């Protein structure tokens, strides 16, 4: 009887320890967004407010009226680095919704969508779903700043 109590205690202790460890590892997971490639390989950046985003193929119609091209890449990257992203630890990653996203095209044909809840990329022909999220209002402020960059 005493053996079962000791085993129960150790099992309970181990379970509580694992839960506390899991929670503590989720607490400090802030990061900045890391682009798929170096900035020298960026050929175009667009802000997309459109229904024509295909997040699985990471494509959209850049001739759509709701697409704005960003010409100041350095300013864009500076603003993007100001955003705080968090690593999405549990559950399936979200997908890029069709309301607003950043669309980056690279000179080698790779491309990526950046959204506040997900990032979908095509690298070497393969779909990569990144698991980063950021605050929606911060992302909206970033998008507004991007519109100002496009108008300058």
PDB file of C-alpha atoms in Angstrom:
ATOM      1  CA  UNK A   1       0.000   0.000   0.000  1.00  0.00           C
ATOM      2  CA  UNK A   2       2.803   2.364   0.887  1.00  0.00           C
ATOM      3  CA  UNK A   3       4.512   1.602  -2.460  1.00  0.00           C
ATOM      4  CA  UNK A   4       1.402   2.672  -4.409  1.00  0.00           C
ATOM      5  CA  UNK A   5       1.250   5.938  -2.474  1.00  0.00           C
ATOM      6  CA  UNK A   6       4.887   6.693  -3.280  1.00  0.00           C
ATOM      7  CA  UNK A   7       4.351   5.895  -6.983  1.00  0.00           C
ATOM      8  CA  UNK A   8       1.226   8.065  -7.012  1.00  0.00           C
ATOM      9  CA  UNK A   9       3.143  10.911  -5.388  1.00  0.00           C
ATOM     10  CA  UNK A  10       5.953  10.679  -7.977  1.00  0.00           C
ATOM     11  CA  UNK A  11       3.490  10.462 -10.847  1.00  0.00           C
ATOM     12  CA  UNK A  12       1.617  13.510  -9.545  1.00  0.00           C
ATOM     13  CA  UNK A  13       4.897  15.388  -8.981  1.00  0.00           C
ATOM     14  CA  UNK A  14       6.073  14.547 -12.490  1.00  0.00           C
ATOM     15  CA  UNK A  15       2.765  15.665 -14.026  1.00  0.00           C
ATOM     16  CA  UNK A  16       2.773  18.985 -12.152  1.00  0.00           C
ATOM     17  CA  UNK A  17       6.425  19.560 -13.084  1.00  0.00           C
ATOM     18  CA  UNK A  18       5.716  18.966 -16.772  1.00  0.00           C
ATOM     19  CA  UNK A  19       2.761  21.357 -16.733  1.00  0.00           C
ATOM     20  CA  UNK A  20       4.775  24.084 -14.996  1.00  0.00           C
ATOM     21  CA  UNK A  21       7.661  23.608 -17.409  1.00  0.00           C
ATOM     22  CA  UNK A  22       5.308  23.824 -20.394  1.00  0.00           C
ATOM     23  CA  UNK A  23       3.696  26.996 -19.127  1.00  0.00           C
ATOM     24  CA  UNK A  24       7.008  28.646 -18.328  1.00  0.00           C
ATOM     25  CA  UNK A  25       8.361  27.902 -21.803  1.00  0.00           C
ATOM     26  CA  UNK A  26       5.343  29.640 -23.391  1.00  0.00           C
ATOM     27  CA  UNK A  27       5.772  32.800 -21.365  1.00  0.00           C
ATOM     28  CA  UNK A  28       8.753  34.391 -23.072  1.00  0.00           C
ATOM     29  CA  UNK A  29       8.432  33.636 -26.753  1.00  0.00           C
ATOM     30  CA  UNK A  30       8.643  37.129 -28.247  1.00  0.00           C
ATOM     31  CA  UNK A  31      10.483  37.462 -31.527  1.00  0.00           C
ATOM     32  CA  UNK A  32      10.820  39.727 -34.522  1.00  0.00           C
ATOM     33  CA  UNK A  33       9.796  38.584 -37.967  1.00  0.00           C
ATOM     34  CA  UNK A  34      12.546  36.930 -39.967  1.00  0.00           C
ATOM     35  CA  UNK A  35      12.178  37.211 -43.713  1.00  0.00           C
ATOM     36  CA  UNK A  36      12.431  34.169 -45.930  1.00  0.00           C
ATOM     37  CA  UNK A  37      15.536  35.629 -47.637  1.00  0.00           C
ATOM     38  CA  UNK A  38      17.896  38.579 -47.293  1.00  0.00           C
ATOM     39  CA  UNK A  39      16.526  42.012 -48.191  1.00  0.00           C
ATOM     40  CA  UNK A  40      18.840  42.184 -51.216  1.00  0.00           C
ATOM     41  CA  UNK A  41      16.789  39.375 -52.784  1.00  0.00           C
ATOM     42  CA  UNK A  42      13.431  41.205 -52.460  1.00  0.00           C
ATOM     43  CA  UNK A  43      12.062  42.168 -55.856  1.00  0.00           C
ATOM     44  CA  UNK A  44       8.676  43.611 -54.746  1.00  0.00           C
ATOM     45  CA  UNK A  45       6.580  44.219 -51.655  1.00  0.00           C
ATOM     46  CA  UNK A  46       2.823  44.734 -51.755  1.00  0.00           C
ATOM     47  CA  UNK A  47       0.117  45.452 -49.229  1.00  0.00           C
ATOM     48  CA  UNK A  48      -2.887  43.386 -50.196  1.00  0.00           C
ATOM     49  CA  UNK A  49      -6.482  44.177 -49.199  1.00  0.00           C
ATOM     50  CA  UNK A  50      -8.193  41.715 -51.416  1.00  0.00           C
ATOM     51  CA  UNK A  51     -10.385  38.661 -51.764  1.00  0.00           C
ATOM     52  CA  UNK A  52      -8.083  37.148 -54.371  1.00  0.00           C
ATOM     53  CA  UNK A  53      -5.395  35.835 -52.000  1.00  0.00           C
ATOM     54  CA  UNK A  54      -4.643  32.159 -52.436  1.00  0.00           C
ATOM     55  CA  UNK A  55      -2.769  31.420 -49.224  1.00  0.00           C
ATOM     56  CA  UNK A  56      -2.043  27.804 -50.136  1.00  0.00           C
ATOM     57  CA  UNK A  57      -0.314  28.761 -53.390  1.00  0.00           C
ATOM     58  CA  UNK A  58       0.907  32.055 -51.894  1.00  0.00           C
ATOM     59  CA  UNK A  59      -0.319  34.063 -54.860  1.00  0.00           C
ATOM     60  CA  UNK A  60      -2.605  36.981 -55.535  1.00  0.00           C
ATOM     61  CA  UNK A  61      -3.463  39.274 -58.421  1.00  0.00           C
ATOM     62  CA  UNK A  62      -1.097  42.224 -57.960  1.00  0.00           C
ATOM     63  CA  UNK A  63      -3.062  44.148 -60.624  1.00  0.00           C
ATOM     64  CA  UNK A  64      -6.074  44.272 -58.309  1.00  0.00           C
ATOM     65  CA  UNK A  65      -7.195  47.745 -57.269  1.00  0.00           C
ATOM     66  CA  UNK A  66      -6.747  46.820 -53.602  1.00  0.00           C
ATOM     67  CA  UNK A  67      -3.004  46.169 -53.933  1.00  0.00           C
ATOM     68  CA  UNK A  68      -0.437  48.833 -53.077  1.00  0.00           C
ATOM     69  CA  UNK A  69       3.268  48.478 -53.928  1.00  0.00           C
ATOM     70  CA  UNK A  70       5.832  49.475 -51.290  1.00  0.00           C
ATOM     71  CA  UNK A  71       8.863  51.149 -52.829  1.00  0.00           C
ATOM     72  CA  UNK A  72      10.864  52.056 -49.697  1.00  0.00           C
ATOM     73  CA  UNK A  73      12.060  48.583 -48.680  1.00  0.00           C
ATOM     74  CA  UNK A  74      14.403  49.843 -45.942  1.00  0.00           C
ATOM     75  CA  UNK A  75      11.637  51.798 -44.232  1.00  0.00           C
ATOM     76  CA  UNK A  76       9.291  48.849 -44.588  1.00  0.00           C
ATOM     77  CA  UNK A  77      11.794  46.476 -42.960  1.00  0.00           C
ATOM     78  CA  UNK A  78      12.405  48.958 -40.157  1.00  0.00           C
ATOM     79  CA  UNK A  79       8.664  49.122 -39.438  1.00  0.00           C
ATOM     80  CA  UNK A  80       8.336  45.327 -39.686  1.00  0.00           C
ATOM     81  CA  UNK A  81      11.122  44.884 -37.133  1.00  0.00           C
ATOM     82  CA  UNK A  82       9.150  47.063 -34.703  1.00  0.00           C
ATOM     83  CA  UNK A  83       6.344  44.495 -34.597  1.00  0.00           C
ATOM     84  CA  UNK A  84       6.448  41.965 -31.791  1.00  0.00           C
ATOM     85  CA  UNK A  85       5.557  38.447 -32.880  1.00  0.00           C
ATOM     86  CA  UNK A  86       4.961  35.456 -30.643  1.00  0.00           C
ATOM     87  CA  UNK A  87       5.629  31.861 -31.470  1.00  0.00           C
ATOM     88  CA  UNK A  88       2.383  29.926 -31.863  1.00  0.00           C
ATOM     89  CA  UNK A  89       3.111  26.846 -29.758  1.00  0.00           C
ATOM     90  CA  UNK A  90      -0.049  24.733 -29.644  1.00  0.00           C
ATOM     91  CA  UNK A  91      -2.583  23.772 -32.280  1.00  0.00           C
ATOM     92  CA  UNK A  92      -2.500  24.036 -36.027  1.00  0.00           C
ATOM     93  CA  UNK A  93      -1.091  27.219 -37.511  1.00  0.00           C
ATOM     94  CA  UNK A  94      -3.642  29.647 -38.836  1.00  0.00           C
ATOM     95  CA  UNK A  95      -3.825  30.486 -42.505  1.00  0.00           C
ATOM     96  CA  UNK A  96      -3.523  33.880 -44.152  1.00  0.00           C
ATOM     97  CA  UNK A  97      -6.961  35.419 -44.364  1.00  0.00           C
ATOM     98  CA  UNK A  98      -8.014  37.437 -47.355  1.00  0.00           C
ATOM     99  CA  UNK A  99      -8.639  40.761 -45.655  1.00  0.00           C
ATOM    100  CA  UNK A 100      -5.115  42.206 -45.432  1.00  0.00           C
ATOM    101  CA  UNK A 101      -1.592  40.905 -45.760  1.00  0.00           C
ATOM    102  CA  UNK A 102       1.913  41.803 -46.852  1.00  0.00           C
ATOM    103  CA  UNK A 103       2.981  40.032 -50.031  1.00  0.00           C
ATOM    104  CA  UNK A 104       6.729  39.780 -50.691  1.00  0.00           C
ATOM    105  CA  UNK A 105       8.203  38.525 -53.957  1.00  0.00           C
ATOM    106  CA  UNK A 106      11.846  37.488 -54.199  1.00  0.00           C
ATOM    107  CA  UNK A 107      14.099  37.526 -57.244  1.00  0.00           C
ATOM    108  CA  UNK A 108      14.442  33.716 -57.184  1.00  0.00           C
ATOM    109  CA  UNK A 109      10.645  33.213 -57.435  1.00  0.00           C
ATOM    110  CA  UNK A 110      10.026  32.507 -53.743  1.00  0.00           C
ATOM    111  CA  UNK A 111       7.258  34.508 -52.077  1.00  0.00           C
ATOM    112  CA  UNK A 112       5.567  35.020 -48.744  1.00  0.00           C
ATOM    113  CA  UNK A 113       2.426  36.410 -47.170  1.00  0.00           C
ATOM    114  CA  UNK A 114       2.695  38.027 -43.761  1.00  0.00           C
ATOM    115  CA  UNK A 115      -0.524  38.296 -41.774  1.00  0.00           C
ATOM    116  CA  UNK A 116      -1.056  38.986 -38.077  1.00  0.00           C
ATOM    117  CA  UNK A 117      -2.093  35.373 -37.439  1.00  0.00           C
ATOM    118  CA  UNK A 118       0.011  33.432 -39.928  1.00  0.00           C
ATOM    119  CA  UNK A 119       2.689  33.524 -42.556  1.00  0.00           C
ATOM    120  CA  UNK A 120       2.602  31.338 -45.641  1.00  0.00           C
ATOM    121  CA  UNK A 121       5.691  31.055 -47.810  1.00  0.00           C
ATOM    122  CA  UNK A 122       6.743  29.279 -50.957  1.00  0.00           C
ATOM    123  CA  UNK A 123      10.429  28.384 -50.759  1.00  0.00           C
ATOM    124  CA  UNK A 124      11.950  26.270 -53.515  1.00  0.00           C
ATOM    125  CA  UNK A 125       8.442  25.333 -54.653  1.00  0.00           C
ATOM    126  CA  UNK A 126       7.308  24.049 -51.232  1.00  0.00           C
ATOM    127  CA  UNK A 127       4.654  25.573 -48.975  1.00  0.00           C
ATOM    128  CA  UNK A 128       5.904  26.615 -45.529  1.00  0.00           C
ATOM    129  CA  UNK A 129       3.426  27.699 -42.861  1.00  0.00           C
ATOM    130  CA  UNK A 130       5.094  29.741 -40.154  1.00  0.00           C
ATOM    131  CA  UNK A 131       3.759  29.761 -36.638  1.00  0.00           C
ATOM    132  CA  UNK A 132       4.014  33.412 -35.572  1.00  0.00           C
ATOM    133  CA  UNK A 133       1.260  35.731 -34.379  1.00  0.00           C
ATOM    134  CA  UNK A 134       1.176  39.394 -33.429  1.00  0.00           C
ATOM    135  CA  UNK A 135      -1.367  41.779 -31.998  1.00  0.00           C
ATOM    136  CA  UNK A 136      -4.006  42.647 -34.607  1.00  0.00           C
ATOM    137  CA  UNK A 137      -4.125  46.362 -33.758  1.00  0.00           C
ATOM    138  CA  UNK A 138      -0.317  46.601 -33.964  1.00  0.00           C
ATOM    139  CA  UNK A 139      -0.434  44.871 -37.335  1.00  0.00           C
ATOM    140  CA  UNK A 140      -3.164  47.253 -38.526  1.00  0.00           C
ATOM    141  CA  UNK A 141      -1.012  50.220 -37.438  1.00  0.00           C
ATOM    142  CA  UNK A 142       1.868  48.682 -39.382  1.00  0.00           C
ATOM    143  CA  UNK A 143      -0.348  48.310 -42.468  1.00  0.00           C
ATOM    144  CA  UNK A 144      -1.419  51.975 -42.176  1.00  0.00           C
ATOM    145  CA  UNK A 145       2.256  52.989 -41.956  1.00  0.00           C
ATOM    146  CA  UNK A 146       2.895  50.950 -45.099  1.00  0.00           C
ATOM    147  CA  UNK A 147       0.146  52.846 -46.920  1.00  0.00           C
ATOM    148  CA  UNK A 148       1.877  56.068 -45.920  1.00  0.00           C
ATOM    149  CA  UNK A 149       5.162  54.672 -47.340  1.00  0.00           C
ATOM    150  CA  UNK A 150       3.420  53.910 -50.616  1.00  0.00           C
ATOM    151  CA  UNK A 151       2.019  57.439 -50.846  1.00  0.00           C
ATOM    152  CA  UNK A 152       5.382  59.173 -50.180  1.00  0.00           C
TER     153      UNK A 152
END
